XYZ file of C-alpha atoms in Angstrom:
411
model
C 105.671 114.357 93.399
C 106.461 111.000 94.855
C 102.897 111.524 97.559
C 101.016 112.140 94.401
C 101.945 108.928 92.973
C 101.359 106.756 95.472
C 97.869 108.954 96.409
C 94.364 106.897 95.903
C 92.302 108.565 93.352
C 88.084 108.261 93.643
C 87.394 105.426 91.921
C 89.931 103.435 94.178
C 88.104 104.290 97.203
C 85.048 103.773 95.440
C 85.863 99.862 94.725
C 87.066 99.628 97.970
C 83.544 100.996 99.267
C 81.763 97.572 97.020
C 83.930 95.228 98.939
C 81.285 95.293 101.574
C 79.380 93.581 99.047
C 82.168 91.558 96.748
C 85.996 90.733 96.640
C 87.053 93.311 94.401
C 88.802 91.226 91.897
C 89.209 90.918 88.230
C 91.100 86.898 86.942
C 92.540 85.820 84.081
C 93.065 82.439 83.428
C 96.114 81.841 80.537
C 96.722 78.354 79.211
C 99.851 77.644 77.784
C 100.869 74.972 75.004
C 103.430 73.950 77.130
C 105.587 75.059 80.263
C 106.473 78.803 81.514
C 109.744 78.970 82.916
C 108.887 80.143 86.769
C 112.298 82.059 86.968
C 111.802 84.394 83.422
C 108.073 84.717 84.840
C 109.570 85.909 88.416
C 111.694 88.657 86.546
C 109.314 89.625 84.308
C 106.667 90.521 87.129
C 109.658 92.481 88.651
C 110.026 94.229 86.272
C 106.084 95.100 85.796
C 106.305 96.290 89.691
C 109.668 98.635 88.185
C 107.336 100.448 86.245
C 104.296 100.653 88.247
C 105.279 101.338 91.754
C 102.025 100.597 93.204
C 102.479 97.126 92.574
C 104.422 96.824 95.522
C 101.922 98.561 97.915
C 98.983 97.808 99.842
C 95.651 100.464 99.614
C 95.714 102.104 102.679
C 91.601 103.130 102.889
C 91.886 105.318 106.048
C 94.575 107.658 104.752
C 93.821 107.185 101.019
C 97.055 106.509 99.915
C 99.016 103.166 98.456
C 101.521 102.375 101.295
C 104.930 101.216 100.175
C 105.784 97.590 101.068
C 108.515 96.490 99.262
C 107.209 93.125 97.539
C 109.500 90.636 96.053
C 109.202 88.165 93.220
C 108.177 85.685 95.828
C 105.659 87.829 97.092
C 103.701 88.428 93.559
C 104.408 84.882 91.737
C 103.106 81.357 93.412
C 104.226 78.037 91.934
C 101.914 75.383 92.180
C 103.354 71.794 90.937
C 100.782 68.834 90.186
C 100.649 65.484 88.801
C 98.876 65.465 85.687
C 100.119 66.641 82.305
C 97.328 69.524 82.768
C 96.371 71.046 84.968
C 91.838 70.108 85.836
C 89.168 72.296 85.337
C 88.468 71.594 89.315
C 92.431 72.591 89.994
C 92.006 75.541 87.867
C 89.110 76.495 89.305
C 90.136 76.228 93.202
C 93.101 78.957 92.180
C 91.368 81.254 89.643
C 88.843 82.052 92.242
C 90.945 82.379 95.593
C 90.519 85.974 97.071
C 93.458 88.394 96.999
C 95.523 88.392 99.928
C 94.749 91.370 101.905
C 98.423 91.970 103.561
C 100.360 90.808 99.632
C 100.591 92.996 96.598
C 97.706 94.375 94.360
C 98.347 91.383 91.665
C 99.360 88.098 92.545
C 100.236 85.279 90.117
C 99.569 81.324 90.570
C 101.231 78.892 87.972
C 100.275 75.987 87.562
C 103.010 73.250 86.702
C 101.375 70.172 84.735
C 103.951 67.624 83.459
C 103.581 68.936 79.939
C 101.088 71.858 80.324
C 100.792 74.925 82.216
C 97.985 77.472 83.384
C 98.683 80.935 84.765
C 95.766 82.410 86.894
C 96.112 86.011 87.553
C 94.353 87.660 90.508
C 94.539 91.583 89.837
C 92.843 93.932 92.598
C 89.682 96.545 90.708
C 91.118 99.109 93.412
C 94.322 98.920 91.644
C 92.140 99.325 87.935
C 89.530 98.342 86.034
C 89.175 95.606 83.215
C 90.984 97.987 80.563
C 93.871 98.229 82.963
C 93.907 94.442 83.802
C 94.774 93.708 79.775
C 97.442 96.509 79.754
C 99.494 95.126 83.091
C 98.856 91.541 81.305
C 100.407 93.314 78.291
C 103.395 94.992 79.996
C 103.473 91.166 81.469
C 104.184 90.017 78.213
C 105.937 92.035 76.604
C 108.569 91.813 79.836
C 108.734 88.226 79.529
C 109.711 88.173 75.657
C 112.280 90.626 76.579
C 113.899 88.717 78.992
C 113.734 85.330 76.962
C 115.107 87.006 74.245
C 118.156 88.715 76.250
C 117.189 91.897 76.350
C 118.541 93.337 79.806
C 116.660 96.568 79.667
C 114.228 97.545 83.061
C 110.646 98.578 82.082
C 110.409 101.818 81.894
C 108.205 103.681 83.940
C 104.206 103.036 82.399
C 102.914 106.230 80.682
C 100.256 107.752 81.653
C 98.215 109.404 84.837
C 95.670 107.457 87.503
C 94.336 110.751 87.777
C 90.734 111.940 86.911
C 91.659 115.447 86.608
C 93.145 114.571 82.850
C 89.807 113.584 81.830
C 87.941 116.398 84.183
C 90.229 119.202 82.621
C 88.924 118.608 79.349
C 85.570 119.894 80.382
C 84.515 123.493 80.835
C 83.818 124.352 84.352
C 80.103 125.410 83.483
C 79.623 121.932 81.567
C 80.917 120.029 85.191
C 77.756 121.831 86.666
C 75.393 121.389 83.985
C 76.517 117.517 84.503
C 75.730 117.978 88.085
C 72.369 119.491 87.675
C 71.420 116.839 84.933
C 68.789 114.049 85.156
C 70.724 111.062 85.597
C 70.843 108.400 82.862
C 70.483 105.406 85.774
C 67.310 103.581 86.308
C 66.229 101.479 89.422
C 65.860 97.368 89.232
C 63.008 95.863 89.969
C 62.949 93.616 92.861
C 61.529 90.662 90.433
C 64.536 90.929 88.335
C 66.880 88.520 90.919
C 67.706 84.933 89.605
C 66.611 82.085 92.027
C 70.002 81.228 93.451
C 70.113 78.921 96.670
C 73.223 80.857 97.527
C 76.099 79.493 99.917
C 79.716 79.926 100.679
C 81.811 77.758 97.504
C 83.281 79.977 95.435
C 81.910 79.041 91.745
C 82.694 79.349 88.218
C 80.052 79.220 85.236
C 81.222 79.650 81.585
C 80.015 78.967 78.140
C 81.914 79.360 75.227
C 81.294 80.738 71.309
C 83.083 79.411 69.365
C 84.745 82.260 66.839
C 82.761 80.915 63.699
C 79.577 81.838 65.808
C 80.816 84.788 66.765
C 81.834 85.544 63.286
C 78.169 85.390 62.802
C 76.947 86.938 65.369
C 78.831 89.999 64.309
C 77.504 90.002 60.866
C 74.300 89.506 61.890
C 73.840 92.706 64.527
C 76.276 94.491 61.868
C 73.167 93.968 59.502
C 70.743 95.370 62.056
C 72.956 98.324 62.531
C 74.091 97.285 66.190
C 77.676 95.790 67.631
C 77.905 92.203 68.840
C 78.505 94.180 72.353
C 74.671 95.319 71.487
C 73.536 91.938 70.658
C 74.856 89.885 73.738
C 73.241 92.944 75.766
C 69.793 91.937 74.432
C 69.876 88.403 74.559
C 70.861 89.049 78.362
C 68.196 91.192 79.166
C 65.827 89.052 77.218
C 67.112 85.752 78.904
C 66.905 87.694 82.283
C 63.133 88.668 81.424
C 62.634 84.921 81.230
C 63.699 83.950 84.041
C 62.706 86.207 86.504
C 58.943 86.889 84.930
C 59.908 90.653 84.632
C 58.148 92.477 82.758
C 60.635 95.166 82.232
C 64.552 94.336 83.003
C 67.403 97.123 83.090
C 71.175 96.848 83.447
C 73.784 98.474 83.577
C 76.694 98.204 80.936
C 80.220 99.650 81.983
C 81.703 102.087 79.455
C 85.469 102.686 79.279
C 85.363 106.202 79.892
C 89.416 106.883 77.902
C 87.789 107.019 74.483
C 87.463 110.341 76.105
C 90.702 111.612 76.977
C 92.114 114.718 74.750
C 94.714 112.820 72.313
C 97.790 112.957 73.678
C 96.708 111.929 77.189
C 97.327 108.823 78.608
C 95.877 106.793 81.601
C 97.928 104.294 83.638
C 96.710 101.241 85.298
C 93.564 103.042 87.033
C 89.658 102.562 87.250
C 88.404 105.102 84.433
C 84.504 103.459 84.072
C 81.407 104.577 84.184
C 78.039 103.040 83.256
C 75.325 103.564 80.396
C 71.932 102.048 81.601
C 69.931 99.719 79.162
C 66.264 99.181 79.390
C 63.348 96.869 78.009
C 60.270 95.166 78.294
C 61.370 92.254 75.637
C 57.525 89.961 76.054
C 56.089 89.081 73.009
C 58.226 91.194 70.555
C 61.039 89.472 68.464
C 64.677 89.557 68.973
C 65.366 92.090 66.104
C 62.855 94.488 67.681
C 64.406 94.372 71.325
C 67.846 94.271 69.764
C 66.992 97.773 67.751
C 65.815 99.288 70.741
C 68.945 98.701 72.667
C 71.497 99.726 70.603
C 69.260 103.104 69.730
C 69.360 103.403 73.559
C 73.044 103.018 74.300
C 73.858 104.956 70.949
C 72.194 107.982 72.012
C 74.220 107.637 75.542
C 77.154 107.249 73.543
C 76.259 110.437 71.696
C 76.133 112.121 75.091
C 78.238 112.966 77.772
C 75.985 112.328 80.553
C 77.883 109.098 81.889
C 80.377 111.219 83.315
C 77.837 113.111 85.635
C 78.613 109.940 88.368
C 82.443 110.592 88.404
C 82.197 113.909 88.297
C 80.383 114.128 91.457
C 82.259 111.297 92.911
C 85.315 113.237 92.388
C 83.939 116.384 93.838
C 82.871 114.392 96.861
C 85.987 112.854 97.532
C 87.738 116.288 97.811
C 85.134 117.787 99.700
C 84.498 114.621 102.222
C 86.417 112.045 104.702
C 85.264 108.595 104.475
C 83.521 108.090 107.718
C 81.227 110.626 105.501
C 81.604 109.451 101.872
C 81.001 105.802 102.274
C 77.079 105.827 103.024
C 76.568 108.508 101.183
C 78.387 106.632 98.173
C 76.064 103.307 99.024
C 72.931 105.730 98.298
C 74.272 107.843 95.467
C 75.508 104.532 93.825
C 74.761 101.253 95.171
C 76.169 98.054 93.810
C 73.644 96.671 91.212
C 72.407 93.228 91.980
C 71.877 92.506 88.575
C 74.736 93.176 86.325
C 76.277 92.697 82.803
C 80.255 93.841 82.242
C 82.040 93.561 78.617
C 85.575 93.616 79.361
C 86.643 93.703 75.522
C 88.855 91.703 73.234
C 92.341 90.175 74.668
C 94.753 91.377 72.047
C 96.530 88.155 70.853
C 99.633 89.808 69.229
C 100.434 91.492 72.752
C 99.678 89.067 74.697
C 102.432 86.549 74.122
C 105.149 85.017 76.405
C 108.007 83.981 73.513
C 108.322 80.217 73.153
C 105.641 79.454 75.986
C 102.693 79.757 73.235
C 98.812 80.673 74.851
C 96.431 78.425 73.462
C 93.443 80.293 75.185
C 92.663 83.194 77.750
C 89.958 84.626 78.925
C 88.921 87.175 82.282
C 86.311 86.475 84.614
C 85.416 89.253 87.547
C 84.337 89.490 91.053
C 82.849 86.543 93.197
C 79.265 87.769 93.823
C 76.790 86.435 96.763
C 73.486 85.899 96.550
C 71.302 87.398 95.105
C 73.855 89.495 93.209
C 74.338 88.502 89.797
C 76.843 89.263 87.039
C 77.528 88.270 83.775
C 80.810 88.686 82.177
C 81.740 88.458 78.230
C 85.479 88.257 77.237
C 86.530 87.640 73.215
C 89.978 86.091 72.501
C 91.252 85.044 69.565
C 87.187 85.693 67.918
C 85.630 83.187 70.272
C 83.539 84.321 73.828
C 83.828 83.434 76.603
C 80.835 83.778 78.890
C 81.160 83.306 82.690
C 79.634 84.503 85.792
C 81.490 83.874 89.346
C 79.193 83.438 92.440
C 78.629 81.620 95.713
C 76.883 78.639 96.035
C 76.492 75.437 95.779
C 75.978 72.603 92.251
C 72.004 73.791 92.345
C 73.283 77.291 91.308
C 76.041 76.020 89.304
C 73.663 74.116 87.502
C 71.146 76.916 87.063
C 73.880 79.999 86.119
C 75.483 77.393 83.200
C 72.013 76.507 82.047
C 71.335 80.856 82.197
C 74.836 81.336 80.283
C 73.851 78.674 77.394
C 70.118 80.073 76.995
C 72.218 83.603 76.203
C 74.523 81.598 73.592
């Protein structure tokens, strides 16, 4: 029992297959209304690692298993003191976007101490789970630190719930896995027009627009009256903004789908990657918003209708059983390659759960991996009904310049 849990599952071999191409890492940045006491943040994170074991290991690729290393408090949880009452953009920055420690723990925590404000900046590794799994260990986060400050002595228990794909793969009929196999897959190929002009370089960078939540109030109304989701919406200004700026005349993308809508009720999924992608497509030029915007969401509505997502997984998970690594990995880079063009939704941060007692967040929001030239990705995040829009790259102020300018052409 105790091999099984600390056993990598598919998709965590499969992220660790992209780092040849990105750091795979998902941040949240947390400002606070005032400070966070370092040692009730120290305890809580123990007790998050209490009830996910794997939070004290290290991904161990060649024998596919999360080795055991015994992390502390001062292993997961950095302080960072500095001058000002808050903590800079620039100081934020330089932190949120620092890779992950190869030889530390799976999440790692920076605070940063201004003289009346603080910032948390949480690095959280995709092996370890996706962006669904990043809100529930900044949950269990939270809900361990308002325990604590309120005096409750209690461990965390253990976090419900399997890594596994076989909960979701039991579910389905052994003759529909092989119809899934034999299906034409939903995935189409980019164009190589459809790149942004980046100059590229070696700074880590952060791009991010904000709407406001009376916007997005709008927003929502508006695509509600079109019959399509702001999720929808945001999708087709992106591909129409991409269309733009690359002169393509047709621009596809993928958009990652939670795949535990799925799971029988009952079922549960711990902190694990459980994604898959639907694939949108247009050719936006000369045709208005509403038209481009009805085509998308009757595209990703009949995916949603279908089951055909999971044909990827499924045959990643057959693979993996059947395979070593030596074997998997360029067969994985052809099967699935990382797109260079990309557009992720990680959802709405839950405000109720995601609050630390008296140290009151004023705003959050979660970015994702660093990508190089000429990979591209654009990430939305809601919290508290405003969006955050952000992409994080390498380069230099030219891109900077150019992404922000991209970002606030989509808003």
């Amino acid at each position: 029992m105790r091999d099984n849990l600390f056993a990598a599952q598919p998709f965590d071999c499969m992220q660790h297959f992209y780092a040849s191409v990105q750091g795979p890492v998902i941040r949240a940045c947390i400002t606070f209304g005032g400070p966070l006491p370092l040692p009730l943040l120290q305890q809580a994170v123990e007790q998050t690692a209490t009830a996910v074991p794997l939070l004290r290991c290290t991904f161990d690729a060649a024998h596919r298993r999360w080795q055991p290393r015994g992390f502390c408090a001062g292993d997961f949880v950095h302080e960072l003191p500095l001058p000002g009452p808050q903590p800079s953009q620039s100081e934020i920055d330089a932190v949120l976007l620092r890779p992950l420690a190869g030889d530390g723990p799976p999440v790692q925590l920076f605070l940063l101490h201004g003289t009346r404000q603080d910032v948390l900046c949480v690095l959280f590794s995709h092996l370890l789970g996706d962006g669904a799994a990043f809100q529930q260990y900044l949950q269990l986060l939270a809900a361990c630190t308002r325990a604590i400050a309120a005096g409750e002595a209690a461990v965390a228990a253990p976090l419900p719930g399997t890594r596994s794909f076989t909960t979701l793969l039991h579910r389905l009929p052994l003759r529909r896995r092989l119809q899934l196999l034999k299906a034409h897959t939903t995935s189409a190929k980019q164009t190589p027009q459809m790149v942004l002009p980046r100059q590229g370089g070696t700074a880590p960078q952060l791009a991010k627009v904000v709407l406001p939540a009376p916007q997005v109030a709008l927003l929502r109304r508006f695509a509600k009256t079109h019959g399509a989701t702001f999720n929808d919406l945001l999708l087709t200004a992106t591909l129409r903004a991409l269309a733009a700026a690359t002169g393509s005349s047709r621009v596809t993308l993928p958009c990652p789908v939670d795949l535990r809508h799925t799971l029988n009720a009952g079922d549960a999924a711990s902190l694990c990657n459980l994604t898959s992608n639907y694939w949108c497509s247009a050719a936006p030029a000369g045709e208005p918003f509403t038209t481009t915007l009805a085509g998308v969401a009757r595209e990703l509505q009949a995916q949603k209708n279908s089951d055909g997502c999971l044909k990827g997984p499924v045959l990643l998970h057959l693979l993996f059983h059947l395979m070593p690594n030596f074997a998997l990995q360029p067969l994985f880079y052809r099967l699935s390659p990382v797109p260079v063009t990309s557009y992720t939704n990680l959802g709405i941060l839950n405000d109720e759960l995601l609050q630390f007692g008296a140290a009151t967040v004023q705003d959050a929001f979660l970015c994702t991996a660093i990508k190089p030239a000429p990979y591209f990705q654009l990430t939305a995040c809601t919290f508290r009904g405003a969006c955050t829009l952000s992409s994080c790259f390498f380069g230099g102020d030219a891109d900077t310049a150019q992404i922000t300018g991209f970002l606030q052409g989509i808003a």
